[in-house]
Short mmCIF file of C-alpha atoms and ligand atoms in Angstrom, two decimals:
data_model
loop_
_atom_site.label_atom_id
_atom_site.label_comp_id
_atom_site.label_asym_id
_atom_site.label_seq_id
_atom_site.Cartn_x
_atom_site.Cartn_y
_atom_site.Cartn_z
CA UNK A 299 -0.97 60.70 9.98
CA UNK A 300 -4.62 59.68 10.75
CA UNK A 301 -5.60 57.07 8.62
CA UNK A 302 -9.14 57.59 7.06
CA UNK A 303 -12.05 56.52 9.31
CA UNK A 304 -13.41 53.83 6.97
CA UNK A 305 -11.75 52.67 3.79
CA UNK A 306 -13.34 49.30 2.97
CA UNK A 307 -10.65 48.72 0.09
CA UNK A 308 -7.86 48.50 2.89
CA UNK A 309 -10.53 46.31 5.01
CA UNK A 310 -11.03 44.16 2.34
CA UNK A 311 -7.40 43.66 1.90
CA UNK A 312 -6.58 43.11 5.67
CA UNK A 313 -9.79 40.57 5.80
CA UNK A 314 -7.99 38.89 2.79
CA UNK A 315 -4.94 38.39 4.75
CA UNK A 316 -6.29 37.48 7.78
CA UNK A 317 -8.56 35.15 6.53
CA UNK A 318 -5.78 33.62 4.96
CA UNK A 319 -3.86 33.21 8.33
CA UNK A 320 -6.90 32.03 9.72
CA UNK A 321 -7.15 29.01 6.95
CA UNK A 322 -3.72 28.41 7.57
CA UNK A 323 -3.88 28.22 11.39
CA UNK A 324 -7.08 25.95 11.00
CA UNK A 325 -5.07 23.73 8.88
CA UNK A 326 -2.13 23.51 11.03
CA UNK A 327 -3.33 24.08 14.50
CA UNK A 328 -1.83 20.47 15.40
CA UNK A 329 2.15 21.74 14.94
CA UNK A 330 1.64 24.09 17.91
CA UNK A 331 2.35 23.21 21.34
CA UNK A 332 -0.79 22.51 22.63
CA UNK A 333 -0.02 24.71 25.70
CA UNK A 334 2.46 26.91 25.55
CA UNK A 335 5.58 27.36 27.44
CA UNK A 336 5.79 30.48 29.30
CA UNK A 337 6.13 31.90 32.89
CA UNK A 338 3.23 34.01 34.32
CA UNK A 339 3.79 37.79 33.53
CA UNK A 340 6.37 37.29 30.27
CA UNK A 341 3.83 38.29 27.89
CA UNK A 342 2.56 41.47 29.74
CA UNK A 343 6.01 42.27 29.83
CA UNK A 344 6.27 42.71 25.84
CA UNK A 345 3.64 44.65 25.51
CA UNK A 346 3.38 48.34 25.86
CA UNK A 347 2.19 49.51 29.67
CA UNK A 348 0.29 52.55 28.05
CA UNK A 349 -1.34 52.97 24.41
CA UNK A 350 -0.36 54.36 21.87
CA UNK A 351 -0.65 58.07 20.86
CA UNK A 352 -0.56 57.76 17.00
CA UNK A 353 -2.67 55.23 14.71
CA UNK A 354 -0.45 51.84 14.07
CA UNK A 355 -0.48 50.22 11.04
CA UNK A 356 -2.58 46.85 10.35
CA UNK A 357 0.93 45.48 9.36
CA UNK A 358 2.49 45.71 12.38
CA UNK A 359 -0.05 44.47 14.15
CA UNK A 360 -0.65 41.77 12.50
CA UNK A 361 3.20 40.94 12.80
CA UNK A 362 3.06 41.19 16.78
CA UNK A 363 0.05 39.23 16.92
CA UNK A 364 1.87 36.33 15.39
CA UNK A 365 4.79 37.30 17.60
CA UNK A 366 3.69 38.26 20.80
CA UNK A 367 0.37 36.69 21.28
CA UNK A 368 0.15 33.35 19.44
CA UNK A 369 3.26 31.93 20.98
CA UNK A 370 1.22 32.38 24.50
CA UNK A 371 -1.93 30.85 24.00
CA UNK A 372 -3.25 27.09 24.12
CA UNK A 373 -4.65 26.01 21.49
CA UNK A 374 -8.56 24.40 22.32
CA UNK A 375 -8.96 23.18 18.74
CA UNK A 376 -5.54 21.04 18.53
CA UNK A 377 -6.46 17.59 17.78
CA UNK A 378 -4.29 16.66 21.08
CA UNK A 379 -6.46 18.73 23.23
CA UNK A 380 -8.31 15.94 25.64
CA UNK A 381 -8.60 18.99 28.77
CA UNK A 382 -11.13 20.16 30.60
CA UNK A 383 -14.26 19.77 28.18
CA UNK A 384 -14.19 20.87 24.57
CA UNK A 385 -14.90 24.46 23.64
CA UNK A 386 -14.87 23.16 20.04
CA UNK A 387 -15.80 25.20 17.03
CA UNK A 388 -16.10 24.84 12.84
CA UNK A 389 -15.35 26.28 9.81
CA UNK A 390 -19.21 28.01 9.37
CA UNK A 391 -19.55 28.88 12.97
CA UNK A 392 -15.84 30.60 12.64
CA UNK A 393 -17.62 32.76 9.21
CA UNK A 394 -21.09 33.46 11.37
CA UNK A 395 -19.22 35.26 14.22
CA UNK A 396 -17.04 36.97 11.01
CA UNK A 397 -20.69 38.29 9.74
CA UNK A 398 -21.84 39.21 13.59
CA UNK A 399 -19.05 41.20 14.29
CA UNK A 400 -19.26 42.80 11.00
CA UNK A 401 -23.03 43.66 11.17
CA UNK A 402 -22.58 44.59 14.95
CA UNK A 403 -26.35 44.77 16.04
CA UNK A 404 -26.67 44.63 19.70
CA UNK A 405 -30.04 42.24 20.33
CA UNK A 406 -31.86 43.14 23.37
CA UNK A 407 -35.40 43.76 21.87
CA UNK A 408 -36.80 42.60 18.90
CA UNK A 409 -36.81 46.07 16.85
CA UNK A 410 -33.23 46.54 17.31
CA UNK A 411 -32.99 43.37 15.00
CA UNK A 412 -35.95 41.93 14.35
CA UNK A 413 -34.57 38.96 12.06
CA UNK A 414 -31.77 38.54 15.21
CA UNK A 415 -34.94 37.56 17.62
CA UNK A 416 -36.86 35.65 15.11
CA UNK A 417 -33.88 33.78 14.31
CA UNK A 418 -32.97 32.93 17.72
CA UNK A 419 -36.66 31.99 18.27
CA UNK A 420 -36.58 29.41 15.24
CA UNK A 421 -32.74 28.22 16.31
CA UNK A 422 -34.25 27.29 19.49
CA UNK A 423 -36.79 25.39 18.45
CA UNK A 424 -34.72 23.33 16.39
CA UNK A 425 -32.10 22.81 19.22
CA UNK A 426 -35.05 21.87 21.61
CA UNK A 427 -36.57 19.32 18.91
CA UNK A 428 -32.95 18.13 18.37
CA UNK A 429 -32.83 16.89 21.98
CA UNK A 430 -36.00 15.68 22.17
CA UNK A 431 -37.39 18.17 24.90
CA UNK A 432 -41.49 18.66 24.85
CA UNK A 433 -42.70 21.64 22.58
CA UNK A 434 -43.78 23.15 26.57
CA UNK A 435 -40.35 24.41 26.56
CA UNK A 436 -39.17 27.79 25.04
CA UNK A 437 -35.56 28.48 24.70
CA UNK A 438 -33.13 31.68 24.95
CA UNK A 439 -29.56 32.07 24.38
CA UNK A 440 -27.60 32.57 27.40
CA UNK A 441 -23.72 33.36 27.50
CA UNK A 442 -22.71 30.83 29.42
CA UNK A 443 -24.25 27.74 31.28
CA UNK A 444 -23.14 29.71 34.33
CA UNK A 445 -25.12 32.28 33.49
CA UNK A 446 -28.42 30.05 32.41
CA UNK A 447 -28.28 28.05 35.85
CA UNK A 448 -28.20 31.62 38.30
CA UNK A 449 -30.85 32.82 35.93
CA UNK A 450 -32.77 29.70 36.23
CA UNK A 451 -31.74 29.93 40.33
CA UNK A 452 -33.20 33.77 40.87
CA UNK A 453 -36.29 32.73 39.04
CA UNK A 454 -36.71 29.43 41.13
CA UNK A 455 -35.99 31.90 44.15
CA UNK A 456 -38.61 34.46 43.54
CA UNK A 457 -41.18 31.49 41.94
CA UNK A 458 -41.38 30.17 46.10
CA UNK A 459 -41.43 33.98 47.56
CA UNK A 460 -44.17 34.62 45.76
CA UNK A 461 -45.54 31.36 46.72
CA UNK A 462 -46.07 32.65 50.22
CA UNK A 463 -48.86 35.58 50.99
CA UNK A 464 -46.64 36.22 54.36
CA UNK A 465 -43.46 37.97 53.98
CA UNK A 466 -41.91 36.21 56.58
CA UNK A 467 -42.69 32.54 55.61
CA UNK A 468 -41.67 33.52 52.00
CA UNK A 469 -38.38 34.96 53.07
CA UNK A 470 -35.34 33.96 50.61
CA UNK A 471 -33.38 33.53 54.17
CA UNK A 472 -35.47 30.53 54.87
CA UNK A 473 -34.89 28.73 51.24
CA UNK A 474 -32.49 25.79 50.75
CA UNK A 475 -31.41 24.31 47.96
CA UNK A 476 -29.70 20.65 46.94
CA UNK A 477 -27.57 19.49 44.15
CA UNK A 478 -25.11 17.39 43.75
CA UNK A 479 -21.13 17.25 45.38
CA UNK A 480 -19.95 16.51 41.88
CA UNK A 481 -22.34 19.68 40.32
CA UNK A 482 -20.04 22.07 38.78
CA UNK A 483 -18.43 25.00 40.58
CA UNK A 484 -21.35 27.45 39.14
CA UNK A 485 -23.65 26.09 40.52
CA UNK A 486 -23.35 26.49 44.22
CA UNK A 487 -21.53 30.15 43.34
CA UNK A 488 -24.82 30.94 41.45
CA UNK A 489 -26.69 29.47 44.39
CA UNK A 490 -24.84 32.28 46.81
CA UNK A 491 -25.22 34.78 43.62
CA UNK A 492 -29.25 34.56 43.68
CA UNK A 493 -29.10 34.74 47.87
CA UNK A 494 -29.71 31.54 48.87
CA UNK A 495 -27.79 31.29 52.13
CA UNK A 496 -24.58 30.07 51.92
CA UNK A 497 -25.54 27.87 54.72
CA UNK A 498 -28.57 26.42 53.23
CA UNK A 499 -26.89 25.27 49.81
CA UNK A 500 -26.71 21.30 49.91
CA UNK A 501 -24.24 19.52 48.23
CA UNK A 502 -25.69 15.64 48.61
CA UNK A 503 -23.54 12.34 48.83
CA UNK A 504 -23.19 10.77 45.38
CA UNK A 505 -23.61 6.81 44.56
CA UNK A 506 -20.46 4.95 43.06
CA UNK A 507 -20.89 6.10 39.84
CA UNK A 508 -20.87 10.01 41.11
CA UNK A 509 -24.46 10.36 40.75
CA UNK A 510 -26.35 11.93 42.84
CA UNK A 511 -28.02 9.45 45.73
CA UNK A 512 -31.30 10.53 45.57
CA UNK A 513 -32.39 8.56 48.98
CA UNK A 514 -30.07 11.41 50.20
CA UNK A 515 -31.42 13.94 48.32
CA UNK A 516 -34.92 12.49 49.91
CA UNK A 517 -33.23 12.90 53.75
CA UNK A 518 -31.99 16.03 53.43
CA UNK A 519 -35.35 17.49 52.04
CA UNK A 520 -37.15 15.62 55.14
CA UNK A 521 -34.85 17.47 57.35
CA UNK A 522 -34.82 20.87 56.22
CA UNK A 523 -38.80 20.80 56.32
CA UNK A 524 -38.55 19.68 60.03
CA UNK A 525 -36.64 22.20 60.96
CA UNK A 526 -38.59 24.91 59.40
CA UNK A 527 -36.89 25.79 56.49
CA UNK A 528 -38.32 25.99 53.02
CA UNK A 529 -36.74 23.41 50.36
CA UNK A 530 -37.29 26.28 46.76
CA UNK A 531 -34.69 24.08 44.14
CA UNK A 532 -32.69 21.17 43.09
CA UNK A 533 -30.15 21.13 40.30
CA UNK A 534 -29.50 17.88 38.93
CA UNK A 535 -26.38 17.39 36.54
CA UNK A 536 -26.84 15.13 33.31
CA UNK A 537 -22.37 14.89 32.34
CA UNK A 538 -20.75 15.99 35.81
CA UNK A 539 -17.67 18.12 34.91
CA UNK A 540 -15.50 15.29 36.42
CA UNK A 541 -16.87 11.78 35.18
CA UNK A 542 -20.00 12.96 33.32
CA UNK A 543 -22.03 11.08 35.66
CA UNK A 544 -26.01 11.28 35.43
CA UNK A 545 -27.76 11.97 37.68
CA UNK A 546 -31.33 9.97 38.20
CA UNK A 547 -33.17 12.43 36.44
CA UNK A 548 -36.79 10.65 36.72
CA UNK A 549 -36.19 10.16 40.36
CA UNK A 550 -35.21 13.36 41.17
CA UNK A 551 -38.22 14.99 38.81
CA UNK A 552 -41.05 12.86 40.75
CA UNK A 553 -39.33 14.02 44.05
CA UNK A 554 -39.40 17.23 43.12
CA UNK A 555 -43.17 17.18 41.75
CA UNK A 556 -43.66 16.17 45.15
CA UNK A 557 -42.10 18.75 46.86
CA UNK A 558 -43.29 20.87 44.58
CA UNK A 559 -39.76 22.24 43.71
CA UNK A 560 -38.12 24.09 41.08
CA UNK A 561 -35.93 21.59 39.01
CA UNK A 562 -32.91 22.95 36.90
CA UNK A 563 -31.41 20.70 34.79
CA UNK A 564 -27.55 21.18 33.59
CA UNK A 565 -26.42 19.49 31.18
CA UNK A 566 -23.94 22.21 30.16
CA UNK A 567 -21.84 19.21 28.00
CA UNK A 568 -23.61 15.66 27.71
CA UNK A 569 -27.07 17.43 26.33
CA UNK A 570 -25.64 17.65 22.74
CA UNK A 571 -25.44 13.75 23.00
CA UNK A 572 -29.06 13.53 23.32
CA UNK A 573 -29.01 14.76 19.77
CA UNK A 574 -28.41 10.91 19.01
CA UNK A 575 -31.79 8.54 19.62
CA UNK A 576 -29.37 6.17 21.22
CA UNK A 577 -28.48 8.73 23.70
CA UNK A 578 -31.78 10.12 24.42
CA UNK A 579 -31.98 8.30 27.55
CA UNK A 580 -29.95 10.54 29.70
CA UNK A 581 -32.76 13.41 29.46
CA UNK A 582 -35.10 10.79 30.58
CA UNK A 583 -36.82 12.44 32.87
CA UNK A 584 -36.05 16.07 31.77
CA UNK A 585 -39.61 16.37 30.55
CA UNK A 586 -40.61 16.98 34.27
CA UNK A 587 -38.55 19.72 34.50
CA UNK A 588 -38.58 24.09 35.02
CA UNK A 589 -35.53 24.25 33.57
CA UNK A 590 -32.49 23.34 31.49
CA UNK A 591 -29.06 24.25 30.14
CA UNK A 592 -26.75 22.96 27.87
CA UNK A 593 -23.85 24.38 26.12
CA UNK A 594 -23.72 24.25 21.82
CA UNK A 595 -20.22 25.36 22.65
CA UNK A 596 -19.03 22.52 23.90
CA UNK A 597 -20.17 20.05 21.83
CA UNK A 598 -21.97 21.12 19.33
CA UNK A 599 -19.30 22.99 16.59
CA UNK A 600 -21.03 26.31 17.71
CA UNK A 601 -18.06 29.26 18.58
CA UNK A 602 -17.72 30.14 22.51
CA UNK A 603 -19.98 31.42 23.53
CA UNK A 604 -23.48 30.14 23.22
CA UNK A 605 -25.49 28.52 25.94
CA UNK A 606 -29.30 26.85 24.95
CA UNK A 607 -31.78 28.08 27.73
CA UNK A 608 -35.21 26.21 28.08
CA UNK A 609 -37.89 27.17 30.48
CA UNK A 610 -41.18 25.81 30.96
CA UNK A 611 -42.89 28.49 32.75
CA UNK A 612 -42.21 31.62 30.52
CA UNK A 613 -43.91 34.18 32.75
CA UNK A 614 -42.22 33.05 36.06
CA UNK A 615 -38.68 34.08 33.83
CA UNK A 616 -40.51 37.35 32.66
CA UNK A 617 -41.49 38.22 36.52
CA UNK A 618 -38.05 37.92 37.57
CA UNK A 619 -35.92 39.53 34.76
CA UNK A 620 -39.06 42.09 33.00
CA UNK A 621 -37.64 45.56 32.94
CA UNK A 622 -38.55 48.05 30.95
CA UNK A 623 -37.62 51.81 30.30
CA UNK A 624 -38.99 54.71 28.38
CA UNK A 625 -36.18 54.95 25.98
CA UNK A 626 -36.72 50.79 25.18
CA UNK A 627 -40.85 50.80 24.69
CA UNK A 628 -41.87 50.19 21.08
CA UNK A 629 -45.07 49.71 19.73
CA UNK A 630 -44.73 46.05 19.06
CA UNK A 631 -43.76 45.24 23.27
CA UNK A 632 -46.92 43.21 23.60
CA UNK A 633 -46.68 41.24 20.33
CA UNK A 634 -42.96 40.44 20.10
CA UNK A 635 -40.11 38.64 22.23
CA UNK A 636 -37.69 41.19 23.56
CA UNK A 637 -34.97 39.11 25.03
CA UNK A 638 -33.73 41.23 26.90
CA UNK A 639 -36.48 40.27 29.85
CA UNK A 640 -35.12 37.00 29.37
CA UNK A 641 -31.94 36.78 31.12
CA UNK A 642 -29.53 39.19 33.14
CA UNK A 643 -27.65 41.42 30.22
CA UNK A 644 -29.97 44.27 29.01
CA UNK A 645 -27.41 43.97 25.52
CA UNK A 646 -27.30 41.06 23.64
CA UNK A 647 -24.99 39.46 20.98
CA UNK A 648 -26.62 38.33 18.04
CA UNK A 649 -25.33 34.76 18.60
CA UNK A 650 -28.31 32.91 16.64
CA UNK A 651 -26.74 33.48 13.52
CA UNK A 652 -24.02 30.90 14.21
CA UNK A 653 -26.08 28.48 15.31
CA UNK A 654 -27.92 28.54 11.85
CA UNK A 655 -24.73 28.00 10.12
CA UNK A 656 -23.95 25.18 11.90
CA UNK A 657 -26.88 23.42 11.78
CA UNK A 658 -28.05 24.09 8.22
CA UNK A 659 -23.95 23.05 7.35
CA UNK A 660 -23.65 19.72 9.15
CA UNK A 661 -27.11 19.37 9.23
CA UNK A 662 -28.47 16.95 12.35
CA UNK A 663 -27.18 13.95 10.75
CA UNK A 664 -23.83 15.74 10.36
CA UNK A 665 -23.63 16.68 13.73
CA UNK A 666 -24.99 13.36 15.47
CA UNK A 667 -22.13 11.40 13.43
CA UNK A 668 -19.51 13.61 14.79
CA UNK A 669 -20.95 12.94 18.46
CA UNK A 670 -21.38 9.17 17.88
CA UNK A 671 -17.66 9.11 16.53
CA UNK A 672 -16.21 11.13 19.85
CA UNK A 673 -18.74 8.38 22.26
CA UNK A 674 -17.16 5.98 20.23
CA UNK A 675 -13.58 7.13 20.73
CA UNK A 676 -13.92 7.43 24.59
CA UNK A 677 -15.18 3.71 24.66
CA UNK A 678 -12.15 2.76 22.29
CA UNK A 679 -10.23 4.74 24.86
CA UNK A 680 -11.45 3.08 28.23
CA UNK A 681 -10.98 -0.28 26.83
CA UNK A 682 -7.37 0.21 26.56
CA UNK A 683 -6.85 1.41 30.07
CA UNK A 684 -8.71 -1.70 31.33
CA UNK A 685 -6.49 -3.47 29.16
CA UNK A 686 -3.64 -2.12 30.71
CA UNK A 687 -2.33 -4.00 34.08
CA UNK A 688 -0.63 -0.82 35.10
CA UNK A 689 -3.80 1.51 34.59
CA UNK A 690 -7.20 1.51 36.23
CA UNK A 691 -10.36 3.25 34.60
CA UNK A 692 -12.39 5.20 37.66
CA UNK A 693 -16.13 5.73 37.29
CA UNK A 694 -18.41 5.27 34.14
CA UNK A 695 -17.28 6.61 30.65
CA UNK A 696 -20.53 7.45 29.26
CA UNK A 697 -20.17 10.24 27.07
CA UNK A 698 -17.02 10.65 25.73
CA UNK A 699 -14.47 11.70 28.86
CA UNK A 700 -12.99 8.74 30.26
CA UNK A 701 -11.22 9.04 34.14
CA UNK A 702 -8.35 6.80 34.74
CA UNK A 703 -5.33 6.74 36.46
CA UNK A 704 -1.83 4.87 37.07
CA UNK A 705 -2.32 2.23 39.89
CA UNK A 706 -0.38 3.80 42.84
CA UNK A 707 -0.94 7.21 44.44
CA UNK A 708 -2.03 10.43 44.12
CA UNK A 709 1.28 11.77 43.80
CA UNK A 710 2.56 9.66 40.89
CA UNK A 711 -0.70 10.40 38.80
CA UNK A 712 -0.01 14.45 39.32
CA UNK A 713 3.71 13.89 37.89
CA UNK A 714 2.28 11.50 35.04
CA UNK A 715 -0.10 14.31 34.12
CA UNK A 716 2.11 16.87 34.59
CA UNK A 717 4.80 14.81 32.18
CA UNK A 718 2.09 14.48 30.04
CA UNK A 719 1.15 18.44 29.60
CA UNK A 720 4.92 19.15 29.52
CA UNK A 721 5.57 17.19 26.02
CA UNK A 722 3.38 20.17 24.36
CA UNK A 723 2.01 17.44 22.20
CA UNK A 724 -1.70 16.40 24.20
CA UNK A 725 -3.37 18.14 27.36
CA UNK A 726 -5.20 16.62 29.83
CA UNK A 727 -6.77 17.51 32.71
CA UNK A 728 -6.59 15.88 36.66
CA UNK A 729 -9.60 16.20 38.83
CA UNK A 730 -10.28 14.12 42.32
CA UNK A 731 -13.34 11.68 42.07
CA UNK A 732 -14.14 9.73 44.85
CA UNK A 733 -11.87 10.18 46.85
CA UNK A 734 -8.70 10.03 44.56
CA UNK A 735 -7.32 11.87 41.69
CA UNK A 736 -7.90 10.89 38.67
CA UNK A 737 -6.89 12.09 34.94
CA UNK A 738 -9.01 12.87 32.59
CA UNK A 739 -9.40 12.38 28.81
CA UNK A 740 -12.42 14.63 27.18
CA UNK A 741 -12.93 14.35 23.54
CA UNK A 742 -14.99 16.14 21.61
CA UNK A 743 -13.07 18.40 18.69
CA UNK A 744 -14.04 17.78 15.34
CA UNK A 745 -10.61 17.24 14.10
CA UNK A 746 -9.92 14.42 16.77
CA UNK A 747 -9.55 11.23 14.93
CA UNK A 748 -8.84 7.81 16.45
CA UNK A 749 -5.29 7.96 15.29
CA UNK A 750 -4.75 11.04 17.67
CA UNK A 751 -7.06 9.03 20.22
CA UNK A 752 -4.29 6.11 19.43
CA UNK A 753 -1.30 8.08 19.74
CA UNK A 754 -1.98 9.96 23.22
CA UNK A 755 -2.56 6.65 24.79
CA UNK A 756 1.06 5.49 23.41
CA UNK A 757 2.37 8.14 24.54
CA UNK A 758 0.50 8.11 28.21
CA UNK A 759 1.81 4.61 28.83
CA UNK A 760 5.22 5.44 27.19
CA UNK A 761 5.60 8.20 30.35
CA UNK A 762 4.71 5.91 32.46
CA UNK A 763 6.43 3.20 31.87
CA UNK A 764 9.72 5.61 31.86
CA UNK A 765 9.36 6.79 35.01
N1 PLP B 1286 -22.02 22.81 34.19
C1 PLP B 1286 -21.23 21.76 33.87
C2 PLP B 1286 -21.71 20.38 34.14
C3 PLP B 1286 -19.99 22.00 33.27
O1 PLP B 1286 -19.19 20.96 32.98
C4 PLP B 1286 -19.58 23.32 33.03
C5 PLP B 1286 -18.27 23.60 32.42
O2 PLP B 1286 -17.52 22.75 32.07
C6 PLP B 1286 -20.44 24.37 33.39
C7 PLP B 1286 -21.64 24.08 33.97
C8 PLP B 1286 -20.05 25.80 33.16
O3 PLP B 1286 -20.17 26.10 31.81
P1 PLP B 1286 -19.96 27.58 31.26
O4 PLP B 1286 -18.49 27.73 31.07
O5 PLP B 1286 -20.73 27.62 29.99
O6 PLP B 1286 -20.48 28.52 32.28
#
């Protein structure tokens, strides 16, 4: 039978009951497996190759949810979760994405939810006063820092174009563009994505701390130039994915004033730190900027996904991604924002609301305690590895992640980590940095406390001593 189109008692009901799981799960996250323990292709194989002809009760799936799909995923907010960075999340951001998906407005111009714009104009205020960015800034939500650094790239792109009056000077062939060998994989894909030449995308030599060397950021500019080519960017990385390194962010902003340059700052993870005074440092610098990214869902308690945006030169962004239509002119156009000429996606999630959740909730103080706590943590952390005859930290532990690894080669540290992952109880993540590999602790959950922080290192040196 076809069950009634809308019948908010049964909704109510089912919300009840998942809501309840959802308390549950939130509570107990930490008796999962962090990663679970199955082979590629054994849960496609449970599930159904076609759909279903005839309506299927909430009931049942509900029941192969906690069946089929929960046994297969990993779990980003366990408390043992040290991988990759932290997609973390909260309690209030959890309920705003509850009320988005319930309300369902689709955001691209401001009279398809006016209160969705205005919001997301105020929530971007706050974030940019939060880090400490000058009021020249505006901000936008982007989906992803991925998405916020080739948006920043195309506008950068067509910003020197239009530079030239001669086609042929101006041509996007002729454009080159540096950042970092330790910048994150987007950033050289969203380099080849906005049609910079694969050829002319630099990836400069970094100091011993992963940074980038800006003397050859310097050379490489000096030698482009002389062979006619036309320097249009540089992205410089405050929290490289690897070490969070920082990059010399005043140095690099006076060479690019210089060179008159686009500069795109990403600080997909480490900007939430400069939430803290104390921290303010690494955005030293950022002031000079066109551009910068940085990810409230990393760090900040915010849901995936939700990516802050800041641009100085509003109407270079507006040249690039403008488009209108009849069917999307209203009579407010030239008095309102319409985000949608603000980024690459014509629709828009109406992801401002959980931003205001969060931050009215924790409130800045709230939220600059939790990201003291984690800084604090990842010191804690690096001081026992140095401790440790047997361990070695590698790089700086700035913000948070600390990279270390087991004195002997590369091969032993892969088995270590992999011994690690297997015991279901932490996750870490391996990356190479300079030259060797390295593994990886990132903190940054809101449930991680130092006991946790305490017990993964006991159990770290407990695998390695038993190998
Ligand atoms: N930039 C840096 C420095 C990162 O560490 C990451 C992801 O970890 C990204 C960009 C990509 O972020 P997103 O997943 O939001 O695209």
């Amino acid at each position: 039978m076809t069950p009634p189109v809308l019948d908010p008692e049964a909704f109510r009901r089912q919300a009840h009951e998942l809501v309840d799981w959802m308390a549950d799960y939130l509570a107990e996250v930490a008796e999962y497996p962090v990663q679970p323990n199955v082979a590629p292709g054994e849960i496609r194989a449970k599930l159904p190759a076609a759909p279903p002809e005839q309506p299927e009760s909430f009931e049942r799936l509900l029941e192969d949810f906690q069946q089929l799909i929960v046994p297969g995923l990993t779990h980003w907010g366990h408390p043992g979760f040290f991988g990759y960075f932290p997609a973390n999340t909260s309690p209030p951001s959890i309920l705003a994405e509850m009320l988005t998906a319930t309300i369902g407005a689709q955001c691209m111009s401001w009279s398809t939810s006016p209160a969705a714009t205005e919001l997301e104009q105020v929530m971007l205020d706050w974030l940019r006063q939060m880090i400490g960015l000058p009021d020249a800034f505006t901000g936008v939500i982007q989906d992803t820092a991925s998405t916020a650094t080739l948006v920043a790239l195309i506008t950068a792109r067509d910003a020197k174009v239009g530079e030239s009056e001669s086609r042929k000077v101006g041509s996007v062939e002729r454009l080159t563009i540096y950042t970092s060998e330790e910048a994150n994989s987007s950033v050289p894909k969203g380099a080849r994505l906005a049609g910079f030449a694969p050829e002319n995308i630099r990836l400069i030599e970094t100091d011993e701390n992963a940074a980038l060397s800006v003397g050859a950021l310097d050379h490489a500019i000096a030698q482009d130039k002389a062979a006619g080519l036309r320097p249009a960017c540089v992205v410089a990385t405050v929290g490289t994915t690897g070490s969070t390194a920082i990059d010399p962010l005043p140095a690099i902003a006076e060479l690019c004033q210089r060179e008159r340059l686009w500069l795109h700052v990403d600080a997909a993870f480490a900007g939430s730190a400069a939430i803290l005074p104390e921290m303010r440092w690494i955005l030293a610098g950022a002031e000079h900027a066109d551009s910068l990214v940085f990810n409230p869902h990393k760090w900040l308690l915010v849901n995936f996904d939700c990516s802050a945006y800041f641009v100085r030169d509003r109407a270079a962004l507006l040249r690039s991604f403008g488009a209108s239509a009849e069917i999307l002119k209203t009579a407010y156009d030239d008095s309102v924002v319409n985000y949608r000429d603000w980024g690459i996606q014509l629709g828009r999630r109406f992801r401002a609301l959980k931003l205001w959740f969060v931050i009215r909730s924790y409130g800045a103080e709230g939220l600059q305690a939790m990201v003291r706590e984690h800084i604090r943590l990842g010191k804690l952390f690096a001081a026992w590895v140095r401790a440790d005859p047997d361990f070695e930290q590698i790089g700086e532990a700035p913000l948070a992640t600390v990279c270390f690894r087991r004195k002997g080669d590369d091969v032993q540290n892969r088995n270590l980590l992999t011994r690690i992952n297997a015991t279901g109880k932490i996750f870490l993540t391996g990356t190479q940095l300079k030259g060797q590999y390295v593994l990886r602790l990132a903190l940054g959950h809101l449930t991680t406390t130092e006991a946790e922080v305490r017990e993964a290192w006991g159990l770290i040196q407990e695998l390695a001593n038993s190998e």
